[in-house]
XYZ file of C-alpha atoms in Angstrom:
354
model
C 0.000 0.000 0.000
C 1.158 3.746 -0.676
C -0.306 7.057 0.054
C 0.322 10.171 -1.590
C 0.894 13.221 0.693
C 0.695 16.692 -0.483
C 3.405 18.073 1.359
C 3.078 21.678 0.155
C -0.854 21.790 1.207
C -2.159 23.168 3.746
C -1.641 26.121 6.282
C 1.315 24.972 8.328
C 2.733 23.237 5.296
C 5.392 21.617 4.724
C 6.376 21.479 8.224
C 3.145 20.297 9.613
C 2.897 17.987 7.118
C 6.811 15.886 7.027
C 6.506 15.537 10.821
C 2.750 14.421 10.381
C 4.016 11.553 8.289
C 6.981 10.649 10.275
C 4.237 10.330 12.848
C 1.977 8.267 10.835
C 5.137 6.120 9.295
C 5.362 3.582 12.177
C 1.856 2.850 12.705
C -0.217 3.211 9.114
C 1.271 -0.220 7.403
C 1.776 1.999 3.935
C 4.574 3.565 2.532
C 4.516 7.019 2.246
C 5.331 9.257 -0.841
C 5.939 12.949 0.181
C 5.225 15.385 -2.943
C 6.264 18.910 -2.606
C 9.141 20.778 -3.075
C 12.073 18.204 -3.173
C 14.852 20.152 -1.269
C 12.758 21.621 1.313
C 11.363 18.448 1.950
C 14.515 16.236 2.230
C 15.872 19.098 4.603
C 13.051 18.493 7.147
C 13.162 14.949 6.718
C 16.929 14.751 7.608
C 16.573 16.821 10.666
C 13.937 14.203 11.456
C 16.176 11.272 10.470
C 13.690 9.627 8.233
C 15.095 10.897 4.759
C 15.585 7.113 4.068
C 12.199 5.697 4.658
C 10.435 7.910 2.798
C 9.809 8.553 -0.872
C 9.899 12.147 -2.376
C 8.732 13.350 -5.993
C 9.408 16.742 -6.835
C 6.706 19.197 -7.405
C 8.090 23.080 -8.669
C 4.627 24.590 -7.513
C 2.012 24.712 -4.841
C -1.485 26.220 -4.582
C -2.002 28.380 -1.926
C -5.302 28.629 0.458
C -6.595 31.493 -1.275
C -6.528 30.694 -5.054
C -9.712 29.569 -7.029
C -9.331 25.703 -7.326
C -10.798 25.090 -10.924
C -8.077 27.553 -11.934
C -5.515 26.608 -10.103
C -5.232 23.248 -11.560
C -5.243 24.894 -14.609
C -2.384 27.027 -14.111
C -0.346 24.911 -11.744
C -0.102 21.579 -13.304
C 3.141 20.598 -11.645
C 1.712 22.015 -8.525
C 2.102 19.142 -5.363
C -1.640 18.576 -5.317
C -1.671 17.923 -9.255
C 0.969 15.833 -9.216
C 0.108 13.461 -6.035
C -3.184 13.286 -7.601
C -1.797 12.072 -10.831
C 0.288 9.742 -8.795
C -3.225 7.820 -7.797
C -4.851 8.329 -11.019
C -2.077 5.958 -12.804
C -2.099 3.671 -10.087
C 1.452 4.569 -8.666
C -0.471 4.921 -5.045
C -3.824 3.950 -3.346
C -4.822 7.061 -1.868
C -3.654 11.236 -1.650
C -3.882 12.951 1.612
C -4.252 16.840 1.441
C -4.678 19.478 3.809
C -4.693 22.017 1.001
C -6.995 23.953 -0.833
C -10.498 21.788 -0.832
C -11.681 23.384 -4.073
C -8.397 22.476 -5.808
C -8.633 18.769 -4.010
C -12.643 18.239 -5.717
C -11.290 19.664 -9.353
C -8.214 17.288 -9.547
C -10.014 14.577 -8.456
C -12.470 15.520 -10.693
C -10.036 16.199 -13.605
C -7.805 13.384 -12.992
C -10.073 10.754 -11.600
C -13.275 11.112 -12.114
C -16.707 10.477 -10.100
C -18.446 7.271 -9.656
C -20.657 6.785 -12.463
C -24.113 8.567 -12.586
C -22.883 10.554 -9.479
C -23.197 14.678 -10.127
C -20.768 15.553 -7.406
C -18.480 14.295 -4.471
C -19.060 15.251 -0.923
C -17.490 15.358 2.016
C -18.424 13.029 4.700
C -17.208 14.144 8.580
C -18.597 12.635 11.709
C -20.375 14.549 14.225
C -20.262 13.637 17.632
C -23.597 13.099 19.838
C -24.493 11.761 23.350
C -25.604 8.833 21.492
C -22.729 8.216 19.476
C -22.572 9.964 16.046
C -23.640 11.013 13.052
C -22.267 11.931 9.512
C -22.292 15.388 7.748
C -22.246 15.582 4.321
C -21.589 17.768 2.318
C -18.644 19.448 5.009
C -17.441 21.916 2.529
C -16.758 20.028 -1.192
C -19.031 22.627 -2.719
C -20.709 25.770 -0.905
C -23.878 25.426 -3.588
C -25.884 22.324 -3.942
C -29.150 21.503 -5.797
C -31.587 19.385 -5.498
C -29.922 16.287 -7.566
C -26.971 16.952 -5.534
C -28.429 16.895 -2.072
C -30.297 13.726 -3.108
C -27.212 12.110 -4.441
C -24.997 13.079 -1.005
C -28.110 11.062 0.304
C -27.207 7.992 -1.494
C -23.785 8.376 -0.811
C -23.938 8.451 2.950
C -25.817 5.480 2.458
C -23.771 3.474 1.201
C -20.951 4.669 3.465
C -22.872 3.534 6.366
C -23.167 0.249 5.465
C -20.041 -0.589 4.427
C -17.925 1.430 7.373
C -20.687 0.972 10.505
C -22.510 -2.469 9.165
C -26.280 -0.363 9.343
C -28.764 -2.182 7.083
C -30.682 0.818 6.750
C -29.015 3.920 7.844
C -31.816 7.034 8.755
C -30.874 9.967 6.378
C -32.342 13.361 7.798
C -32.158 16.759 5.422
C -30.953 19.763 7.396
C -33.552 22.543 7.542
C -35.320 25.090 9.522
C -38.168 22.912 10.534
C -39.363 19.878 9.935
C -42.400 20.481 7.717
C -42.242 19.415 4.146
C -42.784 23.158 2.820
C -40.220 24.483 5.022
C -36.945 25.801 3.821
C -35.451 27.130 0.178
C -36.634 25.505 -3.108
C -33.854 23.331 -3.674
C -34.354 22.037 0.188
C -38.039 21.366 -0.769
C -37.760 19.865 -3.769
C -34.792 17.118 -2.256
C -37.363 16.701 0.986
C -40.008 15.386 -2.198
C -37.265 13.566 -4.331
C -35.364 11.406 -1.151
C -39.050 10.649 -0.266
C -39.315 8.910 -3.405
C -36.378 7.233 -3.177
C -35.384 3.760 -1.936
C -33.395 5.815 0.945
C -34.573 5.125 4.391
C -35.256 9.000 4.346
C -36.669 10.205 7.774
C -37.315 13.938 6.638
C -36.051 17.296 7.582
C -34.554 17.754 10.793
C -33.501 21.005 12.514
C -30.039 22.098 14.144
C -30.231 20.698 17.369
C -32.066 17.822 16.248
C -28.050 16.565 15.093
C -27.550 16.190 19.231
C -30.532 14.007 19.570
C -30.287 10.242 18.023
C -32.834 10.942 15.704
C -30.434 10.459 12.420
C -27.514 8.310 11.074
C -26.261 10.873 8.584
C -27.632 14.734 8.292
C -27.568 16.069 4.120
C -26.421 19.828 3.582
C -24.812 21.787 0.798
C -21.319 22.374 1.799
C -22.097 25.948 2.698
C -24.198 25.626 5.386
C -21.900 21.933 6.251
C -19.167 23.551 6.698
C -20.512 26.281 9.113
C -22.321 23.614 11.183
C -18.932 21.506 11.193
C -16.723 25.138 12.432
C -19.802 25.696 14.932
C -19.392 22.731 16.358
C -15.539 23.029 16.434
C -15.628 26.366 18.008
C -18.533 24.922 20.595
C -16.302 21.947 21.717
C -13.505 24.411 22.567
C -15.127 26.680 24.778
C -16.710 23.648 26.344
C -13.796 22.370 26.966
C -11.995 25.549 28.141
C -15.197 25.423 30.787
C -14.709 22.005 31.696
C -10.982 21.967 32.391
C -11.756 25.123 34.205
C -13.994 23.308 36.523
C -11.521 20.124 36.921
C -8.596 22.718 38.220
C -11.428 24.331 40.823
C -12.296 21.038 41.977
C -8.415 19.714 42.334
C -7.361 16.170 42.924
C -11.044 14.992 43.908
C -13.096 12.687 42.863
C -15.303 15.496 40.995
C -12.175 16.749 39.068
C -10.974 13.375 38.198
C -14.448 12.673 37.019
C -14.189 15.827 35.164
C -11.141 15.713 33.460
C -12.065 12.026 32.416
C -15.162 13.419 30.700
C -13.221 16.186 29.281
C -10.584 14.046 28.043
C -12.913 11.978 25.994
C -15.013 14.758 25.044
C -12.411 16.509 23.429
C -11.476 13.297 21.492
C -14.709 12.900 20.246
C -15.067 16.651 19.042
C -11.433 17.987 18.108
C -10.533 17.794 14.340
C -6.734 16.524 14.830
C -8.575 13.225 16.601
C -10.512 12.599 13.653
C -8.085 13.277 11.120
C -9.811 13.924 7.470
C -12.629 14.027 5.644
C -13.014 11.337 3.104
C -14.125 12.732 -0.994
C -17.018 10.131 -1.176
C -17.884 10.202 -4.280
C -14.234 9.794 -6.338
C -13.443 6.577 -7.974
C -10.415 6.316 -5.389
C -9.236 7.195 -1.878
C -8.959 10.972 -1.167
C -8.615 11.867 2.276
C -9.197 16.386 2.767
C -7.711 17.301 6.365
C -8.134 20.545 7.839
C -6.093 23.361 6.394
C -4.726 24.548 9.948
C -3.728 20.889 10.583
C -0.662 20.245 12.727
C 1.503 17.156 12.564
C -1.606 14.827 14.893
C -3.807 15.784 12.564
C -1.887 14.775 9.805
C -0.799 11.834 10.888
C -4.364 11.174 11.900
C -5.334 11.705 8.151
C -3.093 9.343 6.461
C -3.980 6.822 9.302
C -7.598 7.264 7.578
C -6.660 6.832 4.585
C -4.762 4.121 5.610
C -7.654 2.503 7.012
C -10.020 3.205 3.653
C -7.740 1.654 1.449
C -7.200 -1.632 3.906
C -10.985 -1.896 4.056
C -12.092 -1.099 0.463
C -14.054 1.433 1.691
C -14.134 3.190 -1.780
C -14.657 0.390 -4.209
C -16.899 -1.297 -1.731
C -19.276 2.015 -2.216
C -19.014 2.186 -6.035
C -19.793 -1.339 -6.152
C -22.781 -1.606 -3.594
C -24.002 2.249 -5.240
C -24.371 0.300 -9.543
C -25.517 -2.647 -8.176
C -28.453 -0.536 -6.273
C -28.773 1.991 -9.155
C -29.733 4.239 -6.921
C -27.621 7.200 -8.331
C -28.919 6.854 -11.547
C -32.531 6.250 -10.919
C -32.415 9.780 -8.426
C -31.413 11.434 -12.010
C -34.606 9.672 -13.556
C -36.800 10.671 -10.213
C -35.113 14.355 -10.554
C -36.364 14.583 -14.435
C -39.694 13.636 -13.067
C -40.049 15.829 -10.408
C -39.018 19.052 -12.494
C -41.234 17.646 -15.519
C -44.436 17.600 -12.611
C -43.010 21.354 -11.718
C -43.094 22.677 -15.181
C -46.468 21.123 -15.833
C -47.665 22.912 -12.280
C -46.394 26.471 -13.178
C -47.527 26.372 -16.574
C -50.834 24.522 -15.867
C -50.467 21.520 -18.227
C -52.502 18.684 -18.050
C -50.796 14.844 -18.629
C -52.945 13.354 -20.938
């Protein structure tokens, strides 16, 4: 097994990212192939001592944070993203980890490997933590505009993810949305509440915000717009409620209450932070593509390729593209989409089906 890691990606990088993967190195079972600037790279890994065990190909350029991603890989096609992505396209690796630029990440992957077939879009799938265990949010950020086709398809995707990754049969698929009644919400959020009710999805309708904290739902549907603000929400909550709790602990001392405390904290704050967790997998992509966070530090990283790791060790990718034909669920949400804007035509222009 190898994994690709953009070494030039992300906001700490390439620090951050070479002592990530000299952190991973011992413990993922794959070898790792740095991409990135060659000579800043072998510097850091020769202060780390690990210059041997790990590969390096040379990549001139690197996209920064800030640029548009579409044209970014357009201009920068030796960039370290580019070229780790090419890496997996021709089968040279099993799976990229970035922390870079997440537009740039969805082109490539879009450009160089291309989208399970009859899928629109990829998403990005991150877990949520709840009292009752956890949920998955998709889409975390992929795109910041969805419609309805796309929504419905994340659906389908989630699906699929959580049968293969947490063995559910039927996982319950809520849509995010100001309330719960059917004509609640935007358009697009209205029509995907009438489409995923069509579908074969165990679809249990719209739920609210803090419906995620309640066990009402396996996975919650977004566009990435509103995903990602949820999934920053919920980073910024966990911090201050953790600042709080270990506030608490230190009042309390060496008790029994402060123990009890810090215990909870301790686990809380693995649950919650985003180093823990590591990455987002692209679902979606024909192969493994891992997104970290772009202010990732070396856990994190090593956290991500650790993922990715465990994706490509469990099929997790081809598992989904094969259980997603063999359902045709993808394509016949395209067939139920045509339908469903066919029925709104014939509504707003008062046509009668003969």
């Amino acid at each position: 097994m190898k994994i690709a890691v953009d070494a030039m990606g992300g906001d700490h990088a390439p620090e951050a990212v070479i002592e990530g993967a000299i952190l991973a190195q011992p413990h993922c079972g794959a070898e790792l192939v740095l991409v990135g600037n060659e000579a800043r790279i072998s510097g850091l890994l020769l202060r780390g001592g690990e210059a041997r065990s790990m590969k390096v190909v040379h990549a001139p350029q690197a996209i920064a944070m800030g640029e548009a991603g579409p044209m970014a890989i357009r201009r920068k096609r030796e960039s370290s993203l580019l070229v780790a992505t090419r890496l997996l396209a021709e089968g040279e690796v099993d799976a990229v980890v970035s922390a870079g630029n997440t537009s740039a990440v969805v082109a490539a992957v879009k450009y160089l490997i291309g989208l399970l077939p009859g899928l629109r879009r990829p998403a990005m799938a991150v877990p949520l933590p709840t009292y009752y265990g956890k949920l998955v949010l998709l889409d975390a950020g992929a795109y910041a505009e969805a419609h309805t086709i796309h929504l419905a398809q994340s659906a389908a995707l989630a699906g699929a993810y959580l049968h293969i990754t947490e063995g559910l049969d039927r996982p319950r698929i809520g849509l995010l949305n100001i309330g719960r009644e059917p004509i609640k919400g935007i358009r697009v959020i209205q029509r995907a509440f009438t489409l995923l009710n069509r579908s074969s999805l165990h679809f249990i309708g719209n739920v609210e915000p803090h419906d995620l904290f309640a066990d009402l739902t396996d996975a919650v549907i977004c566009d990435g717009f509103v995903g990602n603000v949820v999934l920053k929400m919920y980073e910024g909550f966990s911090e201050t409620l953790s600042q709080f709790l270990a506030s608490r602990a230190e009042q309390y001392g060496g008790g029994q209450a402060g123990n009890v405390l810090r215990q909870a904290l301790d686990e809380f704050r693995r649950s919650c932070c985003y180093e823990c967790i590591g990455g987002a997998p692209l679902l979606g992509a024909r192969k493994t593509v891992v997104v970290a966070h772009g202010r990732s530090r070396p856990p994190a990283i090593a956290n991500a390729i650790q993922l990715a790791s465990h994706f490509v060790g469990k099929r997790v990718y081809e598992q989904m593209s094969e259980e997603l034909e063999k359902d045709g669920i993808l394509t016949d949400l395209k067939h139920q989409n045509a339908l469903l804007m066919l029925e709104t035509l014939r509504n707003k222009w008062g046509f009668t089906q003969k």
